[in-house]
Coordinates of C-alpha atoms in Angstrom, one line a residue:
Chain S
M720 CA 0.1 -0.3 0.0
R721 CA 2.9 2.3 0.0
R722 CA 2.6 2.6 -3.7
R723 CA -0.9 4.3 -3.3
W724 CA 0.5 6.3 -0.7
M725 CA 3.5 7.5 -2.7
L726 CA 0.8 8.2 -5.7
A727 CA -1.4 10.1 -3.5
L728 CA 1.6 12.1 -2.3
L729 CA 2.3 12.4 -6.0
V730 CA -1.0 14.1 -7.2
L731 CA -0.7 16.7 -4.2
F732 CA 2.8 17.6 -5.0
C733 CA 1.1 18.3 -8.5
A734 CA -1.9 20.2 -7.1
V735 CA -0.2 22.2 -4.8
V736 CA 2.6 23.5 -7.3
L737 CA -0.1 23.9 -9.7
V738 CA -2.4 26.1 -7.7
G739 CA 0.2 27.6 -6.2
A740 CA 2.7 28.6 -9.1
P741 CA 0.8 31.2 -11.1
F742 CA 0.8 33.5 -7.9
V743 CA 4.8 33.3 -7.3
G744 CA 6.8 35.2 -9.7
S745 CA 9.1 38.3 -9.9
E746 CA 6.0 40.3 -8.9
P747 CA 4.1 38.3 -6.6
I748 CA 0.1 39.0 -6.5
S749 CA -2.6 38.8 -4.1
V750 CA -4.5 35.6 -4.7
K751 CA -8.0 36.7 -4.5
G752 CA -7.6 40.0 -5.8
A753 CA -6.0 38.6 -8.9
V754 CA -8.7 35.9 -9.5
R755 CA -11.4 38.4 -8.5
D756 CA -9.8 40.8 -11.3
L757 CA -9.4 38.2 -13.8
L758 CA -12.6 36.5 -13.7
A759 CA -14.5 40.0 -14.0
G760 CA -12.6 40.7 -17.0
A761 CA -11.1 43.7 -15.2
A762 CA -7.6 44.3 -17.2
T763 CA -6.1 45.3 -13.8
P764 CA -2.1 44.5 -13.8
R765 CA -2.3 41.8 -11.5
A766 CA -4.9 40.2 -13.8
R767 CA -2.6 40.4 -16.6
I768 CA 0.4 39.2 -14.8
L769 CA -1.7 36.2 -13.9
A770 CA -3.2 35.6 -17.7
L771 CA 0.2 35.6 -18.8
R772 CA 1.4 33.2 -16.4
L773 CA -1.4 30.6 -16.9
P774 CA -0.6 29.2 -20.1
R775 CA 3.0 29.2 -19.1
I776 CA 2.2 26.9 -16.0
V777 CA -0.1 24.9 -18.5
L778 CA 2.8 24.3 -20.7
G779 CA 5.1 23.5 -18.1
L780 CA 2.8 20.7 -16.7
V781 CA 2.5 19.4 -20.2
A782 CA 6.2 20.0 -21.1
G783 CA 7.5 18.2 -18.2
G784 CA 5.0 15.4 -17.9
S785 CA 5.6 14.7 -21.7
L786 CA 9.4 14.9 -21.4
A787 CA 9.4 12.3 -18.3
V788 CA 7.1 10.3 -20.1
A789 CA 9.0 9.5 -23.2
G790 CA 12.2 9.7 -21.2
A791 CA 10.7 6.4 -19.1
A792 CA 9.6 5.0 -22.5
F793 CA 13.3 5.6 -24.5
Q794 CA 15.1 4.0 -21.2
T795 CA 13.2 1.0 -21.5
L796 CA 13.4 0.8 -25.4
L797 CA 16.9 1.2 -25.9
R798 CA 17.6 -1.1 -22.4
N799 CA 19.8 1.8 -20.9
A800 CA 18.9 3.7 -17.9
L801 CA 20.6 6.6 -18.6
A802 CA 18.9 7.4 -22.0
T803 CA 17.0 10.6 -22.1
P804 CA 14.0 12.0 -24.7
Y805 CA 17.2 13.5 -26.4
T806 CA 20.0 10.6 -26.6
L807 CA 18.6 9.9 -30.3
G808 CA 19.2 13.4 -31.3
V809 CA 15.7 15.2 -31.2
S810 CA 16.9 18.4 -29.3
F811 CA 19.5 19.1 -31.7
A812 CA 18.2 18.7 -34.9
G813 CA 15.3 20.2 -33.4
A814 CA 17.8 23.3 -32.9
L815 CA 19.0 23.1 -36.2
G816 CA 16.0 24.0 -37.6
A817 CA 14.9 26.2 -34.9
F818 CA 18.2 28.0 -35.9
L819 CA 17.7 27.8 -39.7
A820 CA 14.0 30.0 -38.9
L821 CA 15.7 32.3 -36.6
S822 CA 18.8 32.8 -38.9
V823 CA 17.4 32.8 -42.6
P824 CA 15.2 35.8 -43.5
A825 CA 13.5 33.8 -46.1
L826 CA 12.4 31.3 -43.4
S827 CA 11.2 33.7 -41.0
F828 CA 7.1 33.3 -41.1
T829 CA 3.9 32.1 -39.4
A830 CA 1.8 29.8 -40.6
A831 CA -1.7 29.0 -39.2
G832 CA -0.5 30.8 -36.2
I833 CA 2.2 28.8 -35.8
S834 CA 5.8 30.5 -36.2
S835 CA 8.3 28.9 -38.6
V836 CA 10.8 28.4 -35.4
T837 CA 8.7 25.8 -34.3
L838 CA 7.6 24.4 -37.5
L839 CA 11.3 23.8 -38.4
A840 CA 12.2 22.6 -35.2
F841 CA 9.5 19.9 -35.2
L842 CA 10.4 18.9 -38.7
F843 CA 13.9 18.6 -38.2
A844 CA 13.1 16.6 -35.0
A845 CA 10.9 14.4 -37.0
L846 CA 13.7 14.4 -39.9
D847 CA 16.1 13.0 -37.3
V848 CA 14.2 10.4 -35.9
S849 CA 12.7 8.9 -39.4
A850 CA 16.7 8.8 -40.4
L851 CA 17.5 6.9 -37.6
Y852 CA 14.6 4.5 -38.2
L853 CA 15.3 3.7 -41.8
M854 CA 18.8 3.1 -40.4
A855 CA 18.3 0.8 -37.8
R856 CA 15.6 -1.2 -39.4
R857 CA 16.9 -4.2 -40.7
G858 CA 14.3 -7.0 -42.3
R859 CA 12.2 -7.6 -39.4
G860 CA 12.9 -5.9 -36.0
L861 CA 14.9 -2.7 -34.8
R862 CA 18.4 -2.8 -33.5
T863 CA 18.3 -0.6 -30.7
N864 CA 22.1 -0.6 -30.2
E865 CA 22.5 0.8 -33.8
L866 CA 19.5 3.1 -33.2
L867 CA 21.8 4.6 -29.9
L868 CA 25.0 4.5 -31.7
A869 CA 23.2 6.6 -34.7
G870 CA 21.4 8.9 -32.6
V871 CA 24.8 9.8 -30.8
T872 CA 26.4 10.5 -34.0
L873 CA 23.4 12.3 -35.5
N874 CA 23.7 14.7 -32.1
Y875 CA 27.1 15.4 -33.1
F876 CA 26.2 16.1 -36.5
A877 CA 23.3 18.3 -35.9
G878 CA 25.6 20.0 -33.3
A879 CA 28.6 20.7 -36.2
A880 CA 25.7 22.3 -38.3
I881 CA 24.5 24.5 -35.5
L882 CA 28.1 26.0 -34.7
L883 CA 28.5 26.3 -38.6
L884 CA 25.0 28.4 -38.8
R885 CA 26.2 30.3 -35.9
F886 CA 29.4 31.7 -37.0
F887 CA 27.9 33.1 -40.4
S888 CA 24.9 34.5 -38.2
D889 CA 24.9 38.1 -37.4
P890 CA 25.4 38.5 -33.2
F891 CA 22.0 40.2 -32.9
R892 CA 20.5 36.7 -34.0
L893 CA 23.1 34.8 -31.8
R894 CA 21.3 36.3 -28.8
A895 CA 18.0 34.6 -30.3
M896 CA 19.4 31.4 -30.6
D897 CA 21.4 31.2 -27.4
H898 CA 17.8 32.1 -26.0
W899 CA 16.0 29.0 -27.7
M900 CA 19.0 26.6 -27.0
M901 CA 18.4 27.3 -23.1
G902 CA 14.8 26.2 -23.2
G903 CA 11.8 28.1 -21.7
L904 CA 8.4 28.0 -21.3
A905 CA 8.1 31.9 -21.6
V906 CA 5.5 31.9 -24.0
A907 CA 3.2 34.6 -24.8
G908 CA 0.2 33.9 -24.4
W909 CA -2.0 30.4 -25.5
S910 CA -1.5 30.1 -29.1
A911 CA 2.0 28.8 -28.9
L912 CA 0.2 26.0 -27.0
V913 CA -2.5 25.1 -29.7
P914 CA -0.3 22.8 -31.9
L915 CA 0.5 20.8 -29.0
P916 CA -2.4 18.6 -28.2
A917 CA -2.8 17.3 -31.5
I918 CA 0.6 15.6 -31.2
L919 CA 1.1 14.9 -27.4
L920 CA -2.6 13.3 -26.8
P921 CA -2.0 10.6 -29.7
A922 CA 1.5 10.3 -28.7
L923 CA 1.0 9.9 -25.3
A924 CA -2.4 7.7 -25.4
L925 CA 0.1 5.4 -27.7
L926 CA 2.7 4.9 -25.2
F927 CA 0.1 4.2 -22.2
L928 CA -1.3 1.5 -24.2
Q929 CA 2.2 0.3 -24.5
A930 CA 2.7 -0.2 -20.9
P931 CA 2.2 -3.7 -20.6
T932 CA 4.4 -4.2 -23.5
L933 CA 7.3 -2.0 -21.9
D934 CA 6.9 -4.0 -19.2
Q935 CA 8.1 -7.0 -21.2
L936 CA 10.7 -5.3 -23.5
S937 CA 12.6 -4.8 -19.8
F938 CA 13.1 -8.3 -20.1
G939 CA 14.7 -8.5 -23.2
E940 CA 13.1 -8.8 -27.0
E941 CA 13.1 -12.9 -26.8
M942 CA 11.8 -13.1 -23.1
A943 CA 9.0 -10.1 -24.8
G944 CA 8.6 -12.1 -28.0
S945 CA 7.9 -15.7 -26.4
R946 CA 5.4 -13.9 -24.6
G947 CA 3.4 -13.3 -27.4
V948 CA 4.6 -9.7 -27.6
D949 CA 5.2 -8.1 -31.5
V950 CA 8.3 -6.7 -30.5
D951 CA 8.8 -5.4 -33.9
L952 CA 5.6 -3.3 -34.2
A953 CA 5.8 -2.6 -30.5
Q954 CA 9.4 -0.8 -30.6
K955 CA 8.2 1.2 -33.6
L956 CA 5.1 2.6 -31.8
I957 CA 7.3 3.4 -28.7
L958 CA 9.9 5.1 -30.9
L959 CA 6.9 6.8 -32.8
G960 CA 5.2 8.0 -29.8
A961 CA 8.2 9.0 -27.4
S962 CA 9.9 10.5 -30.8
A963 CA 6.9 12.5 -31.4
A964 CA 5.9 13.4 -28.0
T965 CA 9.7 14.9 -28.1
A966 CA 9.7 16.5 -30.9
A967 CA 6.5 18.6 -30.0
V968 CA 7.6 19.8 -26.9
V969 CA 11.2 20.9 -27.9
A970 CA 9.9 22.6 -31.1
V971 CA 7.6 24.9 -28.4
T972 CA 10.0 25.2 -25.6
G973 CA 13.3 24.4 -26.8
P974 CA 15.6 21.8 -25.5
I975 CA 14.6 21.8 -21.4
G976 CA 17.1 19.2 -19.8
F977 CA 17.0 16.6 -17.0
V978 CA 13.6 16.4 -16.5
G979 CA 13.4 13.5 -18.9
L980 CA 15.9 11.5 -17.1
L981 CA 15.2 12.3 -13.7
A982 CA 11.5 12.0 -13.6
P983 CA 11.5 8.6 -14.5
H984 CA 14.0 7.6 -12.1
A985 CA 12.5 9.3 -9.3
A986 CA 9.1 7.6 -9.9
R987 CA 10.8 4.5 -10.2
R988 CA 12.0 4.5 -6.8
M989 CA 8.9 6.0 -5.6
L990 CA 6.3 3.7 -7.4
G991 CA 8.1 0.7 -8.9
V992 CA 8.8 -0.2 -12.1
A993 CA 5.8 -1.4 -13.7
H994 CA 4.7 0.9 -16.6
R995 CA 1.3 1.1 -15.8
T996 CA 1.7 3.4 -12.9
L997 CA 5.5 4.7 -13.9
L998 CA 4.2 6.3 -17.1
P999 CA 1.8 8.4 -15.4
A1000 CA 3.8 9.0 -12.1
S1001 CA 6.4 10.3 -14.5
F1002 CA 4.2 12.6 -16.0
L1003 CA 2.8 14.1 -12.5
L1004 CA 6.4 14.5 -11.2
G1005 CA 8.1 15.5 -14.4
G1006 CA 5.3 18.3 -15.3
G1007 CA 5.1 19.0 -11.4
F1008 CA 9.0 19.5 -11.2
L1009 CA 9.1 21.7 -14.6
V1010 CA 6.2 24.1 -13.2
L1011 CA 8.4 24.4 -10.0
A1012 CA 11.3 25.1 -11.3
D1013 CA 9.8 27.4 -13.5
A1014 CA 8.4 29.3 -11.1
L1015 CA 11.6 29.6 -9.2
T1016 CA 13.0 31.1 -12.1
R1017 CA 10.4 33.9 -12.0
V1018 CA 11.3 34.6 -8.3
I1019 CA 15.0 34.7 -8.9
G1020 CA 14.4 36.8 -11.8
G1021 CA 12.9 39.4 -9.7
W1022 CA 15.6 39.1 -6.9
T1023 CA 18.3 39.8 -9.6
Q1024 CA 16.2 42.4 -11.4
G1025 CA 17.7 41.0 -14.7
A1026 CA 16.5 39.0 -17.4
E1027 CA 14.4 35.8 -16.2
L1028 CA 16.8 32.6 -16.1
P1029 CA 15.6 30.3 -18.8
V1030 CA 14.3 27.4 -16.9
G1031 CA 16.1 24.7 -19.1
V1032 CA 19.5 25.6 -17.7
F1033 CA 17.7 25.9 -14.3
T1034 CA 16.3 22.6 -14.7
A1035 CA 20.0 21.4 -15.4
L1036 CA 21.6 23.1 -12.6
V1037 CA 19.1 21.7 -10.1
G1038 CA 18.5 18.2 -11.5
A1039 CA 21.9 17.3 -12.2
P1040 CA 23.2 17.2 -8.5
L1041 CA 19.6 16.2 -7.5
F1042 CA 20.4 13.1 -9.9
L1043 CA 23.5 12.4 -8.3
I1044 CA 22.3 12.4 -5.1
L1045 CA 19.6 9.9 -5.5
L1046 CA 22.4 7.6 -7.8
L1047 CA 24.9 7.5 -4.7
R1048 CA 22.1 7.0 -2.5
S1049 CA 21.1 4.0 -4.4
R1050 CA 24.6 2.2 -4.2
R1051 CA 24.2 1.9 -0.4
P1052 CA 23.1 -1.9 0.7
Chain F
M1365 CA 1.0 -34.4 -31.0
G1366 CA 3.3 -32.1 -29.1
L1367 CA 6.0 -30.5 -31.0
N1368 CA 7.0 -31.8 -34.2
V1369 CA 9.9 -30.2 -36.0
H1370 CA 9.6 -31.4 -39.5
E1371 CA 12.6 -31.1 -42.0
L1372 CA 13.8 -27.8 -40.6
G1373 CA 16.3 -25.7 -42.7
F1374 CA 17.1 -22.1 -41.5
A1375 CA 19.9 -19.2 -42.1
Y1376 CA 20.3 -16.1 -40.6
P1377 CA 20.1 -13.1 -43.3
T1378 CA 23.4 -13.1 -45.0
G1379 CA 24.7 -16.1 -43.1
P1380 CA 25.3 -19.7 -43.7
P1381 CA 22.8 -22.3 -43.1
V1382 CA 22.5 -23.2 -39.4
L1383 CA 20.1 -26.0 -39.4
K1384 CA 19.9 -28.7 -42.3
D1385 CA 17.0 -30.9 -42.9
L1386 CA 16.3 -31.4 -39.1
S1387 CA 13.8 -33.3 -37.7
L1388 CA 12.6 -33.6 -34.2
E1389 CA 9.8 -34.4 -31.9
V1390 CA 9.0 -33.8 -28.4
D1391 CA 5.8 -35.5 -27.0
R1392 CA 4.0 -34.7 -23.6
G1393 CA 5.8 -36.2 -20.7
E1394 CA 8.9 -36.4 -22.5
F1395 CA 12.1 -34.5 -21.1
V1396 CA 14.5 -34.2 -24.0
A1397 CA 17.9 -32.8 -23.7
L1398 CA 19.5 -31.3 -26.6
L1399 CA 23.3 -31.6 -27.1
G1400 CA 25.7 -30.5 -28.9
P1401 CA 28.9 -28.2 -29.2
N1402 CA 29.1 -24.4 -29.4
G1403 CA 27.8 -22.9 -32.4
S1404 CA 25.7 -26.5 -33.5
G1405 CA 22.7 -24.5 -33.7
K1406 CA 20.8 -25.3 -30.5
S1407 CA 19.8 -21.8 -29.8
T1408 CA 18.6 -21.3 -33.0
L1409 CA 16.4 -24.6 -32.8
L1410 CA 14.9 -23.4 -29.5
R1411 CA 14.0 -20.3 -31.0
L1412 CA 12.5 -21.5 -33.9
A1413 CA 10.8 -23.9 -31.7
A1414 CA 9.5 -20.8 -29.6
G1415 CA 7.8 -19.5 -33.0
L1416 CA 10.6 -16.3 -32.8
L1417 CA 12.2 -17.0 -36.1
R1418 CA 10.7 -18.4 -39.2
P1419 CA 11.9 -21.4 -40.6
R1420 CA 13.6 -21.4 -44.1
Q1421 CA 12.4 -24.9 -45.1
G1422 CA 10.1 -27.3 -43.3
R1423 CA 7.7 -26.6 -40.5
V1424 CA 7.6 -26.5 -36.7
E1425 CA 4.1 -27.8 -35.5
W1426 CA 2.6 -27.9 -31.8
D1427 CA -0.1 -30.4 -31.4
G1428 CA -0.6 -30.2 -35.5
I1429 CA -1.1 -26.5 -35.9
S1430 CA 2.0 -24.7 -38.0
L1431 CA 3.5 -22.0 -35.6
D1432 CA 3.2 -19.8 -38.5
R1433 CA -0.3 -19.7 -38.8
M1434 CA -0.6 -19.6 -34.6
P1435 CA -1.5 -16.3 -33.2
R1436 CA 1.1 -15.0 -31.1
L1437 CA -0.9 -14.8 -28.1
Q1438 CA -2.2 -18.2 -28.4
R1439 CA 1.2 -19.8 -29.2
A1440 CA 2.8 -17.8 -26.0
R1441 CA 0.1 -19.4 -24.0
R1442 CA 1.2 -22.5 -24.8
I1443 CA 5.0 -22.4 -25.4
S1444 CA 7.5 -20.9 -23.0
F1445 CA 10.6 -20.3 -23.8
L1446 CA 13.7 -19.1 -21.0
P1447 CA 16.6 -17.8 -23.1
Q1448 CA 20.4 -17.9 -22.1
Q1449 CA 20.4 -14.4 -20.6
V1450 CA 17.7 -13.6 -18.2
G1451 CA 17.3 -10.7 -16.6
S1452 CA 15.5 -6.8 -16.3
I1453 CA 17.3 -3.5 -16.4
Y1454 CA 15.0 -2.6 -13.6
E1455 CA 14.6 -3.7 -10.0
H1456 CA 11.5 -6.1 -10.5
S1457 CA 10.3 -8.2 -7.5
V1458 CA 10.4 -11.8 -7.8
R1459 CA 6.2 -11.6 -7.5
E1460 CA 6.2 -9.0 -10.3
T1461 CA 8.6 -11.3 -12.3
V1462 CA 6.3 -14.2 -12.2
E1463 CA 3.3 -12.3 -12.6
L1464 CA 4.8 -10.8 -16.1
G1465 CA 4.8 -14.1 -17.1
R1466 CA 0.9 -14.0 -17.4
H1467 CA 1.1 -11.8 -20.2
P1468 CA -0.4 -13.7 -23.1
H1469 CA -3.4 -14.5 -20.6
L1470 CA -4.1 -10.2 -19.9
G1471 CA -6.4 -7.9 -21.4
V1472 CA -5.0 -4.4 -23.0
F1473 CA -4.2 -3.0 -19.3
G1474 CA -2.4 -6.1 -18.1
S1475 CA -4.3 -6.3 -14.9
L1476 CA -4.2 -9.9 -13.3
G1477 CA -7.8 -11.6 -12.8
E1478 CA -8.6 -14.7 -10.0
E1479 CA -7.2 -17.3 -12.4
D1480 CA -4.0 -15.5 -13.2
R1481 CA -3.4 -14.8 -9.4
R1482 CA -3.7 -18.8 -9.1
A1483 CA -1.2 -20.0 -11.7
V1484 CA 1.3 -17.3 -10.2
E1485 CA 0.6 -18.9 -6.8
E1486 CA 0.5 -22.3 -8.2
A1487 CA 4.0 -21.5 -10.3
M1488 CA 5.8 -20.0 -7.4
R1489 CA 5.3 -23.1 -5.1
R1490 CA 6.0 -25.6 -7.8
T1491 CA 9.5 -23.8 -8.1
E1492 CA 9.8 -23.1 -4.6
V1493 CA 10.2 -19.5 -4.8
E1494 CA 7.5 -18.5 -2.6
D1495 CA 9.8 -17.2 0.2
L1496 CA 11.6 -14.7 -2.3
S1497 CA 8.2 -13.5 -3.6
G1498 CA 9.0 -9.7 -2.4
R1499 CA 12.9 -9.8 -3.2
N1500 CA 14.6 -7.7 -5.8
L1501 CA 15.5 -9.9 -8.6
G1502 CA 18.7 -8.1 -9.0
R1503 CA 19.8 -9.4 -5.7
L1504 CA 19.3 -12.8 -5.8
S1505 CA 21.7 -15.8 -6.4
G1506 CA 22.1 -17.5 -9.8
G1507 CA 20.2 -20.3 -9.2
E1508 CA 17.2 -18.4 -7.2
R1509 CA 16.6 -16.1 -10.3
R1510 CA 16.5 -19.3 -12.5
R1511 CA 14.0 -20.8 -10.5
V1512 CA 11.8 -17.5 -10.8
F1513 CA 12.0 -17.3 -14.4
L1514 CA 11.3 -21.1 -14.3
A1515 CA 8.2 -20.0 -12.1
A1516 CA 7.5 -17.1 -14.8
A1517 CA 7.4 -20.1 -17.7
L1518 CA 5.1 -22.0 -15.9
A1519 CA 2.6 -19.3 -14.8
Q1520 CA 2.7 -18.5 -18.8
G1521 CA 1.1 -21.8 -19.4
G1522 CA 3.7 -23.7 -20.4
E1523 CA 2.4 -26.8 -22.1
L1524 CA 6.1 -26.9 -23.8
L1525 CA 9.2 -25.6 -22.2
L1526 CA 12.1 -24.4 -23.9
L1527 CA 15.2 -23.7 -21.9
D1528 CA 18.1 -22.7 -23.2
E1529 CA 21.3 -24.0 -20.9
P1530 CA 19.6 -22.9 -17.9
T1531 CA 21.9 -24.5 -15.8
A1532 CA 25.2 -22.8 -17.1
A1533 CA 25.6 -20.5 -14.4
L1534 CA 24.7 -23.2 -11.6
D1535 CA 26.8 -25.2 -8.6
L1536 CA 26.6 -29.0 -8.7
H1537 CA 23.9 -28.7 -6.3
H1538 CA 21.5 -26.4 -7.9
Q1539 CA 21.9 -27.7 -11.1
V1540 CA 20.7 -31.4 -10.3
Q1541 CA 17.8 -29.4 -8.0
F1542 CA 16.9 -27.8 -11.4
M1543 CA 16.8 -30.5 -13.5
S1544 CA 15.0 -32.9 -11.1
T1545 CA 12.3 -29.7 -11.4
L1546 CA 12.1 -30.4 -15.2
R1547 CA 12.0 -34.0 -15.1
E1548 CA 9.0 -33.7 -12.6
L1549 CA 7.3 -31.1 -14.8
A1550 CA 7.8 -33.3 -17.4
G1551 CA 6.3 -36.2 -15.6
E1552 CA 3.4 -34.1 -15.1
G1553 CA 2.7 -33.9 -18.7
R1554 CA 4.2 -31.3 -19.9
A1555 CA 7.1 -31.4 -22.9
V1556 CA 10.1 -30.2 -22.2
L1557 CA 13.4 -29.6 -24.5
C1558 CA 16.6 -28.4 -23.1
A1559 CA 19.9 -27.4 -24.2
T1560 CA 22.6 -27.9 -22.1
H1561 CA 26.3 -28.4 -22.5
D1562 CA 26.5 -30.8 -19.6
L1563 CA 26.1 -34.5 -21.0
N1564 CA 26.4 -36.1 -17.4
L1565 CA 23.3 -33.9 -16.4
A1566 CA 21.7 -35.0 -19.4
A1567 CA 22.6 -38.6 -18.8
A1568 CA 21.1 -38.4 -15.6
F1569 CA 17.8 -36.8 -16.3
A1570 CA 16.7 -36.7 -19.7
S1571 CA 14.6 -39.3 -21.3
R1572 CA 16.1 -38.7 -24.7
I1573 CA 18.8 -37.1 -25.8
F1574 CA 19.1 -35.4 -29.3
L1575 CA 22.4 -34.7 -30.5
L1576 CA 23.1 -31.8 -32.8
H1577 CA 26.4 -31.5 -34.9
A1578 CA 26.8 -28.3 -37.4
G1579 CA 23.1 -28.2 -37.6
R1580 CA 22.1 -31.5 -38.4
R1581 CA 21.1 -34.5 -36.0
A1582 CA 23.7 -36.5 -35.0
A1583 CA 22.5 -39.0 -33.0
E1584 CA 19.1 -39.3 -30.9
G1585 CA 17.8 -41.7 -28.7
S1586 CA 18.2 -43.1 -25.2
P1587 CA 21.1 -41.1 -22.9
A1588 CA 23.0 -45.0 -23.5
D1589 CA 22.5 -45.0 -27.3
V1590 CA 23.5 -41.4 -27.7
L1591 CA 26.2 -41.1 -25.4
R1592 CA 28.7 -43.9 -26.9
A1593 CA 32.4 -42.8 -27.1
D1594 CA 32.7 -43.1 -30.9
R1595 CA 29.6 -40.9 -31.4
L1596 CA 31.2 -38.3 -28.5
R1597 CA 34.1 -38.0 -30.1
E1598 CA 32.9 -37.3 -33.8
V1599 CA 30.8 -34.4 -32.5
Y1600 CA 33.2 -33.1 -29.7
G1601 CA 36.6 -34.6 -30.8
E1602 CA 39.1 -36.8 -29.0
G1603 CA 39.9 -36.0 -25.4
I1604 CA 36.5 -37.6 -24.0
W1605 CA 36.4 -40.6 -21.8
V1606 CA 32.8 -42.5 -21.6
G1607 CA 32.2 -44.9 -19.1
P1608 CA 29.5 -46.6 -17.2
H1609 CA 28.4 -44.1 -13.7
P1610 CA 30.2 -45.5 -10.9
M1611 CA 26.6 -45.6 -9.1
G1612 CA 25.1 -47.5 -12.2
G1613 CA 22.4 -47.1 -14.1
T1614 CA 23.7 -44.2 -16.5
I1615 CA 26.5 -43.0 -18.0
A1616 CA 29.3 -40.7 -17.1
V1617 CA 31.5 -38.7 -19.8
L1618 CA 34.6 -37.5 -18.5
P1619 CA 37.4 -35.1 -19.9
R1620 CA 40.6 -37.8 -20.6
P1621 CA 43.3 -36.8 -18.6
L1622 CA 46.5 -35.5 -19.9
P1623 CA 49.0 -38.6 -20.7
T1624 CA 51.8 -37.4 -18.2
D1625 CA 52.8 -40.8 -17.0
G1626 CA 52.4 -42.7 -20.2
S1627 CA 49.9 -44.3 -19.2
G1628 CA 47.0 -42.9 -21.1
G1629 CA 43.2 -42.5 -20.1
G1630 CA 42.1 -45.9 -19.6
E1631 CA 39.4 -47.8 -21.6
D1632 CA 36.2 -46.6 -23.1
A1633 CA 33.0 -48.4 -22.1

């Protein structure tokens, strides 16, 4: 029954963060007053601040949650506990697309309300995964080892292409590129979130439905296959779902690091390894963590009076030591 | 009825033929040991019998139905396979591991019903892993882990049990214990096909031996028929001594000692 308590705790954590976060930031606002003004449609400063923070918080929950679920799926698919949503190069490929949109004037446009930065980032991330898929596919079945190595190689390739783009870009645009690369939730209004559900909902549903299959794959392909899992199909679906979710998030927020690695690991420690509970728990933990981290960056931004700290940098700075502590503690008998 | 492998031929893509014109039957109640040197095709034969690979030629049938034509889940409910390497990348508990053997019986969400729980209990009792129930799979000894995966294979159904060198990493006591369990399981009406390198274990426990050499059948029959010095030398080379077991009833195979004192290795039976 420990698991049930842990799950309840996790839901509580998420609820507290979600309810509290809108009122935390460089400009603290009164809870009652802001909500009253917003509901009444009064354009007071506190209502405007609240209206700005809400889409950001929803994006934080969805982005952090999706990255965490994708991370959990990739770790099992690649049979590597250190795999992240970015292991297969989705983040750098996405960055390459975003940088093209940011540096080539002809590629700077808005289509159907979506900026070309988001569109190209998603396109390149999708291209990256498609290329990997075609490379790792051999007859029947996916070679996960080759997938991993090819992914790391594509990461380097995209990284080099990014450096090349930067080299030829004027300094004014470099600033925008750096900002994108750090990953952040600072969206202006709800419009940036509009394309997300179309991709995230089916992708996450697909992964949740694969939960029993993911459990079987933890024991290796042969074991899974002998228990009636269509390993070939399952690996394709998991790769598709996890990549699509990651690409969609990266396209909107830029690469936010460590959530996708840390959240599934922590969730496994709290609730065990069965994907049926692990995937939802990862979503709650990753989403809650990212919203909390974003609220903290707003507060810190208020103290320093400077530009807001990008949340992607913050999650990596906080996440890395946290992860190391978890790792070292787990080695104790 | 039972497992029927008929004139089977197989090669991995871009590889040379692994199995050639191979026929083998394993009936319910039989414990057949699959012997043969490294690379003789034992693991490939087991994978084909488990339906994980498709034959190039010939066919593999269970109870007269070709595995090609059997839906995956239906096949998995009848045929359990224990690969050479078993283990999880995560910290599964023993009970979870056995429960996951029920996979082919469960619905989309993978929740266990009354019958599933009963099968899990029975499998754990049968392999004596009940006391390990809450333990972490990764912290078990090699022998315990093998028993847990055997339990999972039984929970799965396992009318046909296919095992790939299950005793390879076990000490003598656990080898004997594991093989006796397999023999009992066969006695209860399951068909057991077990690849092993241990000729003595095979001689002591198997009801029949199938000797594989370079993808072909080298010999088949009772331990006494198959484990003969001339046959084994053809397959395993010189350096083998075969004689009556000192305790009688079966055969013993030993490495020939190096001829240091000129007396040689002694006479074969």
